[in-house]
């Protein structure tokens, strides 16, 4: 009886030693896979980051893709290391896929804003400092994030717009080009000499040093209105001088018209009273 018990104990010990040895080898293999895989992930991430920097990619986009690639590859390394321990990873991958689908459905709006932010960072319809009109709002671009765009309005208000709204509507970038055209309109009376008016307008434009000579300003009779003859005045300026010239030119034109006796009519209505005998 004692011999049988000793034999069983010996068999159990041998089995235990074999099991521990096998598990130890698996654990060692898992550790090696994780350590080597993590080193490779870091190496690949650094190479991709260096490549994006050489391609002059936006820093925000570089940071985002670096993190996404790093944690995505690291997840694959962890799954490979766990599989070395004999754990079935098929169900684990299925759970991750289901969780990712559920998160994606719950964050549809945020993902739309994110996709729009990535597209804007890649295609660059505007940059920080540009004066733009987007989603019905005009202002200077303060910051462009992956989910939102921050604008500062001329009256010093900060407006944050979801990127999906920015890309779903037309974008007007007033700062994209170095020059802009002023679209001005001046109305004069039908009794004024049109040649005289045209000459006065040209003299006022010539006196404004900030106007560009090329393209040359355009002065033309636009419409014969109900109350006035309307001239279209189209000079060109540098984008940075737009509003300064816009305000100063209208003031200078009004003062010169007054000096030259050119009237700027406004809508009037004549009322005739008829006395009816009682």
mmCIF file of C-alpha atoms in Angstrom:
data_model
loop_
_atom_site.group_PDB
_atom_site.id
_atom_site.type_symbol
_atom_site.label_atom_id
_atom_site.label_comp_id
_atom_site.label_asym_id
_atom_site.label_seq_id
_atom_site.Cartn_x
_atom_site.Cartn_y
_atom_site.Cartn_z
ATOM 1 C CA UNK A 1 0.000 0.000 0.000
ATOM 2 C CA UNK A 2 2.793 2.372 0.880
ATOM 3 C CA UNK A 3 4.530 1.499 -2.399
ATOM 4 C CA UNK A 4 1.380 2.378 -4.374
ATOM 5 C CA UNK A 5 1.015 5.674 -2.500
ATOM 6 C CA UNK A 6 4.630 6.529 -3.143
ATOM 7 C CA UNK A 7 4.249 5.687 -6.807
ATOM 8 C CA UNK A 8 1.186 7.920 -7.071
ATOM 9 C CA UNK A 9 2.953 10.767 -5.330
ATOM 10 C CA UNK A 10 5.879 10.373 -7.649
ATOM 11 C CA UNK A 11 3.603 10.376 -10.697
ATOM 12 C CA UNK A 12 1.831 13.486 -9.412
ATOM 13 C CA UNK A 13 5.102 15.240 -8.814
ATOM 14 C CA UNK A 14 6.337 14.348 -12.300
ATOM 15 C CA UNK A 15 3.093 15.610 -13.833
ATOM 16 C CA UNK A 16 3.250 18.778 -11.799
ATOM 17 C CA UNK A 17 6.841 19.384 -12.804
ATOM 18 C CA UNK A 18 5.977 18.757 -16.443
ATOM 19 C CA UNK A 19 2.988 21.109 -16.257
ATOM 20 C CA UNK A 20 5.019 23.847 -14.571
ATOM 21 C CA UNK A 21 7.806 23.396 -17.095
ATOM 22 C CA UNK A 22 5.370 23.616 -20.026
ATOM 23 C CA UNK A 23 3.657 26.685 -18.562
ATOM 24 C CA UNK A 24 7.029 28.248 -17.826
ATOM 25 C CA UNK A 25 8.067 27.817 -21.446
ATOM 26 C CA UNK A 26 4.760 29.332 -22.609
ATOM 27 C CA UNK A 27 5.131 32.201 -20.171
ATOM 28 C CA UNK A 28 8.683 32.798 -21.335
ATOM 29 C CA UNK A 29 7.528 32.769 -24.946
ATOM 30 C CA UNK A 30 4.731 35.228 -24.113
ATOM 31 C CA UNK A 31 7.187 37.566 -22.365
ATOM 32 C CA UNK A 32 9.582 37.385 -25.324
ATOM 33 C CA UNK A 33 6.757 38.103 -27.781
ATOM 34 C CA UNK A 34 5.561 41.062 -25.711
ATOM 35 C CA UNK A 35 9.027 42.586 -25.185
ATOM 36 C CA UNK A 36 10.124 42.159 -28.796
ATOM 37 C CA UNK A 37 6.731 43.212 -30.129
ATOM 38 C CA UNK A 38 6.656 46.340 -27.991
ATOM 39 C CA UNK A 39 10.124 47.282 -29.209
ATOM 40 C CA UNK A 40 9.053 46.775 -32.834
ATOM 41 C CA UNK A 41 5.887 48.822 -32.252
ATOM 42 C CA UNK A 42 7.936 51.701 -30.852
ATOM 43 C CA UNK A 43 10.355 51.468 -33.751
ATOM 44 C CA UNK A 44 7.609 51.440 -36.384
ATOM 45 C CA UNK A 45 5.813 54.332 -34.681
ATOM 46 C CA UNK A 46 8.949 56.458 -34.616
ATOM 47 C CA UNK A 47 9.653 55.739 -38.289
ATOM 48 C CA UNK A 48 6.106 56.712 -39.273
ATOM 49 C CA UNK A 49 6.295 59.863 -37.165
ATOM 50 C CA UNK A 50 9.589 60.852 -38.801
ATOM 51 C CA UNK A 51 8.082 60.225 -42.244
ATOM 52 C CA UNK A 52 5.050 62.417 -41.486
ATOM 53 C CA UNK A 53 7.307 65.200 -40.214
ATOM 54 C CA UNK A 54 9.361 65.052 -43.425
ATOM 55 C CA UNK A 55 6.093 65.310 -45.364
ATOM 56 C CA UNK A 56 5.279 68.503 -43.383
ATOM 57 C CA UNK A 57 2.154 66.961 -41.871
ATOM 58 C CA UNK A 58 0.218 68.995 -39.310
ATOM 59 C CA UNK A 59 1.541 68.392 -35.749
ATOM 60 C CA UNK A 60 -1.986 67.686 -34.472
ATOM 61 C CA UNK A 61 -2.447 64.992 -37.091
ATOM 62 C CA UNK A 62 1.006 63.524 -36.367
ATOM 63 C CA UNK A 63 0.229 63.211 -32.655
ATOM 64 C CA UNK A 64 -3.147 61.620 -33.309
ATOM 65 C CA UNK A 65 -1.940 59.044 -35.840
ATOM 66 C CA UNK A 66 1.102 58.247 -33.712
ATOM 67 C CA UNK A 67 -1.119 57.357 -30.766
ATOM 68 C CA UNK A 68 -3.620 55.430 -32.891
ATOM 69 C CA UNK A 69 -0.897 53.382 -34.607
ATOM 70 C CA UNK A 70 0.992 52.764 -31.378
ATOM 71 C CA UNK A 71 -1.958 51.497 -29.358
ATOM 72 C CA UNK A 72 -3.399 49.573 -32.292
ATOM 73 C CA UNK A 73 -0.153 47.658 -32.873
ATOM 74 C CA UNK A 74 0.380 47.223 -29.147
ATOM 75 C CA UNK A 75 -3.057 45.621 -28.849
ATOM 76 C CA UNK A 76 -2.058 43.127 -31.536
ATOM 77 C CA UNK A 77 1.157 42.380 -29.631
ATOM 78 C CA UNK A 78 -0.769 41.753 -26.398
ATOM 79 C CA UNK A 79 -3.156 39.383 -28.189
ATOM 80 C CA UNK A 80 -0.205 37.511 -29.710
ATOM 81 C CA UNK A 81 1.490 37.252 -26.303
ATOM 82 C CA UNK A 82 -1.679 35.989 -24.615
ATOM 83 C CA UNK A 83 -2.143 33.383 -27.329
ATOM 84 C CA UNK A 84 1.281 31.950 -26.398
ATOM 85 C CA UNK A 85 -0.206 31.019 -23.035
ATOM 86 C CA UNK A 86 -2.770 28.817 -24.743
ATOM 87 C CA UNK A 87 -5.649 31.274 -24.292
ATOM 88 C CA UNK A 88 -8.161 31.249 -27.146
ATOM 89 C CA UNK A 89 -8.109 34.799 -28.509
ATOM 90 C CA UNK A 90 -10.877 34.374 -31.089
ATOM 91 C CA UNK A 91 -13.621 35.222 -28.627
ATOM 92 C CA UNK A 92 -11.505 38.055 -27.228
ATOM 93 C CA UNK A 93 -11.165 39.596 -30.699
ATOM 94 C CA UNK A 94 -14.901 39.195 -31.275
ATOM 95 C CA UNK A 95 -15.622 41.036 -28.019
ATOM 96 C CA UNK A 96 -13.287 43.864 -29.028
ATOM 97 C CA UNK A 97 -14.985 44.104 -32.419
ATOM 98 C CA UNK A 98 -18.438 44.228 -30.854
ATOM 99 C CA UNK A 99 -17.307 46.837 -28.355
ATOM 100 C CA UNK A 100 -15.809 48.929 -31.147
ATOM 101 C CA UNK A 101 -19.046 48.719 -33.148
ATOM 102 C CA UNK A 102 -21.117 49.755 -30.133
ATOM 103 C CA UNK A 103 -18.825 52.673 -29.392
ATOM 104 C CA UNK A 104 -18.914 53.740 -33.040
ATOM 105 C CA UNK A 105 -22.716 53.759 -33.111
ATOM 106 C CA UNK A 106 -22.858 55.721 -29.864
ATOM 107 C CA UNK A 107 -20.390 58.315 -31.132
ATOM 108 C CA UNK A 108 -21.660 58.848 -34.668
ATOM 109 C CA UNK A 109 -21.733 62.635 -34.338
ATOM 110 C CA UNK A 110 -18.298 62.794 -32.762
ATOM 111 C CA UNK A 111 -16.842 60.491 -35.401
ATOM 112 C CA UNK A 112 -18.330 62.701 -38.138
ATOM 113 C CA UNK A 113 -16.666 65.736 -36.555
ATOM 114 C CA UNK A 114 -13.410 63.801 -36.254
ATOM 115 C CA UNK A 115 -13.477 62.713 -39.916
ATOM 116 C CA UNK A 116 -14.186 66.293 -40.963
ATOM 117 C CA UNK A 117 -11.315 67.532 -38.790
ATOM 118 C CA UNK A 118 -8.879 65.072 -40.355
ATOM 119 C CA UNK A 119 -9.949 66.136 -43.860
ATOM 120 C CA UNK A 120 -9.513 69.826 -43.018
ATOM 121 C CA UNK A 121 -6.065 69.207 -41.543
ATOM 122 C CA UNK A 122 -5.047 67.284 -44.669
ATOM 123 C CA UNK A 123 -6.528 69.589 -47.352
ATOM 124 C CA UNK A 124 -6.080 72.874 -45.439
ATOM 125 C CA UNK A 125 -9.012 75.050 -46.626
ATOM 126 C CA UNK A 126 -7.794 77.588 -44.054
ATOM 127 C CA UNK A 127 -5.155 77.993 -41.359
ATOM 128 C CA UNK A 128 -4.823 79.763 -38.027
ATOM 129 C CA UNK A 129 -5.068 83.519 -38.505
ATOM 130 C CA UNK A 130 -7.189 83.414 -41.671
ATOM 131 C CA UNK A 131 -10.429 85.404 -41.745
ATOM 132 C CA UNK A 132 -13.132 83.013 -42.907
ATOM 133 C CA UNK A 133 -16.881 82.615 -43.098
ATOM 134 C CA UNK A 134 -18.082 79.114 -42.202
ATOM 135 C CA UNK A 135 -21.438 77.720 -41.077
ATOM 136 C CA UNK A 136 -22.937 81.213 -41.222
ATOM 137 C CA UNK A 137 -20.265 82.672 -38.896
ATOM 138 C CA UNK A 138 -17.393 84.990 -39.870
ATOM 139 C CA UNK A 139 -14.218 85.437 -37.868
ATOM 140 C CA UNK A 140 -10.493 84.805 -37.584
ATOM 141 C CA UNK A 141 -9.408 81.198 -37.101
ATOM 142 C CA UNK A 142 -7.935 80.780 -33.627
ATOM 143 C CA UNK A 143 -7.445 77.007 -33.485
ATOM 144 C CA UNK A 144 -8.277 73.978 -35.608
ATOM 145 C CA UNK A 145 -8.809 70.782 -33.613
ATOM 146 C CA UNK A 146 -9.806 67.298 -34.681
ATOM 147 C CA UNK A 147 -13.390 67.801 -33.502
ATOM 148 C CA UNK A 148 -14.005 71.559 -33.496
ATOM 149 C CA UNK A 149 -12.879 74.830 -35.070
ATOM 150 C CA UNK A 150 -12.494 77.943 -32.913
ATOM 151 C CA UNK A 151 -13.184 81.379 -34.435
ATOM 152 C CA UNK A 152 -12.735 84.868 -32.995
ATOM 153 C CA UNK A 153 -15.323 87.335 -34.310
ATOM 154 C CA UNK A 154 -14.499 91.005 -35.069
ATOM 155 C CA UNK A 155 -16.319 92.007 -31.852
ATOM 156 C CA UNK A 156 -13.995 89.690 -29.881
ATOM 157 C CA UNK A 157 -16.255 86.709 -29.244
ATOM 158 C CA UNK A 158 -15.053 83.102 -29.370
ATOM 159 C CA UNK A 159 -17.274 80.752 -31.368
ATOM 160 C CA UNK A 160 -16.621 76.999 -31.416
ATOM 161 C CA UNK A 161 -18.089 75.173 -34.418
ATOM 162 C CA UNK A 162 -18.255 71.368 -34.855
ATOM 163 C CA UNK A 163 -16.104 70.379 -37.810
ATOM 164 C CA UNK A 164 -18.933 68.467 -39.502
ATOM 165 C CA UNK A 165 -20.868 71.736 -39.840
ATOM 166 C CA UNK A 166 -17.798 73.458 -41.249
ATOM 167 C CA UNK A 167 -17.303 70.930 -44.060
ATOM 168 C CA UNK A 168 -21.006 70.501 -44.847
ATOM 169 C CA UNK A 169 -21.372 74.141 -45.912
ATOM 170 C CA UNK A 170 -19.425 76.461 -48.244
ATOM 171 C CA UNK A 171 -16.206 77.882 -46.798
ATOM 172 C CA UNK A 172 -15.240 81.461 -47.705
ATOM 173 C CA UNK A 173 -11.596 82.243 -46.967
ATOM 174 C CA UNK A 174 -10.996 85.992 -47.217
ATOM 175 C CA UNK A 175 -7.296 85.630 -46.387
ATOM 176 C CA UNK A 176 -6.361 82.904 -48.865
ATOM 177 C CA UNK A 177 -5.085 85.375 -51.476
ATOM 178 C CA UNK A 178 -2.867 88.429 -51.083
ATOM 179 C CA UNK A 179 -5.247 90.849 -52.837
ATOM 180 C CA UNK A 180 -8.966 91.597 -52.696
ATOM 181 C CA UNK A 181 -11.356 93.772 -54.680
ATOM 182 C CA UNK A 182 -13.466 96.469 -53.065
ATOM 183 C CA UNK A 183 -17.031 96.470 -54.371
ATOM 184 C CA UNK A 184 -18.306 100.002 -53.817
ATOM 185 C CA UNK A 185 -21.375 101.749 -55.160
ATOM 186 C CA UNK A 186 -22.054 105.500 -55.251
ATOM 187 C CA UNK A 187 -25.329 107.053 -56.315
ATOM 188 C CA UNK A 188 -25.599 110.558 -57.761
ATOM 189 C CA UNK A 189 -28.472 112.687 -58.914
ATOM 190 C CA UNK A 190 -29.855 112.512 -62.457
ATOM 191 C CA UNK A 191 -29.075 116.215 -62.769
ATOM 192 C CA UNK A 192 -25.339 115.758 -62.161
ATOM 193 C CA UNK A 193 -22.833 115.725 -65.030
ATOM 194 C CA UNK A 194 -21.781 112.073 -65.347
ATOM 195 C CA UNK A 195 -18.397 112.916 -66.883
ATOM 196 C CA UNK A 196 -17.692 115.227 -63.979
ATOM 197 C CA UNK A 197 -18.722 112.548 -61.491
ATOM 198 C CA UNK A 198 -16.479 109.967 -63.172
ATOM 199 C CA UNK A 199 -13.528 112.381 -63.104
ATOM 200 C CA UNK A 200 -14.036 113.148 -59.405
ATOM 201 C CA UNK A 201 -14.245 109.451 -58.509
ATOM 202 C CA UNK A 202 -11.001 108.792 -60.386
ATOM 203 C CA UNK A 203 -9.230 111.652 -58.592
ATOM 204 C CA UNK A 204 -10.315 110.304 -55.195
ATOM 205 C CA UNK A 205 -9.029 106.853 -56.139
ATOM 206 C CA UNK A 206 -5.719 108.265 -57.380
ATOM 207 C CA UNK A 207 -5.232 110.021 -54.038
ATOM 208 C CA UNK A 208 -5.521 106.747 -52.100
ATOM 209 C CA UNK A 209 -1.981 105.320 -51.982
ATOM 210 C CA UNK A 210 -3.038 101.911 -50.709
ATOM 211 C CA UNK A 211 -4.899 101.042 -53.906
ATOM 212 C CA UNK A 212 -3.088 98.736 -56.336
ATOM 213 C CA UNK A 213 -2.259 99.904 -59.844
ATOM 214 C CA UNK A 214 -2.525 96.394 -61.240
ATOM 215 C CA UNK A 215 -5.309 95.391 -61.630
ATOM 216 C CA UNK A 216 -6.461 98.920 -62.373
ATOM 217 C CA UNK A 217 -9.625 100.196 -60.667
ATOM 218 C CA UNK A 218 -12.879 99.889 -62.567
ATOM 219 C CA UNK A 219 -15.360 102.760 -62.698
ATOM 220 C CA UNK A 220 -18.614 102.083 -64.530
ATOM 221 C CA UNK A 221 -22.234 103.133 -64.598
ATOM 222 C CA UNK A 222 -23.992 100.272 -62.852
ATOM 223 C CA UNK A 223 -27.717 101.037 -62.888
ATOM 224 C CA UNK A 224 -30.209 103.782 -63.547
ATOM 225 C CA UNK A 225 -32.097 103.499 -60.290
ATOM 226 C CA UNK A 226 -35.443 104.904 -59.243
ATOM 227 C CA UNK A 227 -33.827 107.761 -57.349
ATOM 228 C CA UNK A 228 -30.200 107.880 -58.491
ATOM 229 C CA UNK A 229 -27.636 107.063 -61.129
ATOM 230 C CA UNK A 230 -25.419 104.399 -59.527
ATOM 231 C CA UNK A 231 -21.726 104.060 -60.267
ATOM 232 C CA UNK A 232 -19.832 100.829 -59.560
ATOM 233 C CA UNK A 233 -16.311 101.444 -58.230
ATOM 234 C CA UNK A 234 -14.022 98.375 -58.114
ATOM 235 C CA UNK A 235 -10.459 99.087 -56.879
ATOM 236 C CA UNK A 236 -8.022 96.395 -55.704
ATOM 237 C CA UNK A 237 -6.127 96.404 -52.399
ATOM 238 C CA UNK A 238 -3.979 94.112 -50.324
ATOM 239 C CA UNK A 239 -6.063 91.835 -48.127
ATOM 240 C CA UNK A 240 -4.550 93.362 -44.980
ATOM 241 C CA UNK A 241 -5.656 96.863 -46.079
ATOM 242 C CA UNK A 242 -9.218 95.908 -47.035
ATOM 243 C CA UNK A 243 -11.271 97.379 -44.192
ATOM 244 C CA UNK A 244 -9.091 100.438 -43.689
ATOM 245 C CA UNK A 245 -9.388 101.422 -47.347
ATOM 246 C CA UNK A 246 -13.087 100.505 -47.390
ATOM 247 C CA UNK A 247 -13.956 102.967 -44.608
ATOM 248 C CA UNK A 248 -11.548 105.736 -45.632
ATOM 249 C CA UNK A 249 -12.530 105.643 -49.297
ATOM 250 C CA UNK A 250 -16.236 106.063 -48.608
ATOM 251 C CA UNK A 251 -15.578 109.000 -46.289
ATOM 252 C CA UNK A 252 -13.230 110.640 -48.798
ATOM 253 C CA UNK A 253 -15.766 110.177 -51.594
ATOM 254 C CA UNK A 254 -18.584 111.805 -49.587
ATOM 255 C CA UNK A 255 -16.425 114.807 -48.662
ATOM 256 C CA UNK A 256 -15.269 115.270 -52.267
ATOM 257 C CA UNK A 257 -18.813 114.999 -53.611
ATOM 258 C CA UNK A 258 -19.903 117.719 -51.178
ATOM 259 C CA UNK A 259 -16.986 119.914 -52.243
ATOM 260 C CA UNK A 260 -17.763 119.443 -55.936
ATOM 261 C CA UNK A 261 -21.489 120.018 -55.480
ATOM 262 C CA UNK A 262 -22.375 116.450 -56.455
ATOM 263 C CA UNK A 263 -25.532 115.371 -54.686
ATOM 264 C CA UNK A 264 -26.135 111.913 -53.273
ATOM 265 C CA UNK A 265 -29.906 111.461 -53.517
ATOM 266 C CA UNK A 266 -32.027 109.463 -51.149
ATOM 267 C CA UNK A 267 -35.542 108.082 -51.577
ATOM 268 C CA UNK A 268 -38.173 110.808 -51.365
ATOM 269 C CA UNK A 269 -41.900 110.879 -51.663
ATOM 270 C CA UNK A 270 -44.034 113.831 -52.700
ATOM 271 C CA UNK A 271 -47.348 114.154 -50.875
ATOM 272 C CA UNK A 272 -50.070 116.282 -52.536
ATOM 273 C CA UNK A 273 -52.948 117.511 -50.373
ATOM 274 C CA UNK A 274 -56.290 118.252 -51.980
ATOM 275 C CA UNK A 275 -58.849 120.239 -50.048
ATOM 276 C CA UNK A 276 -62.330 118.889 -50.479
ATOM 277 C CA UNK A 277 -65.224 121.300 -49.923
ATOM 278 C CA UNK A 278 -67.447 120.273 -47.020
#
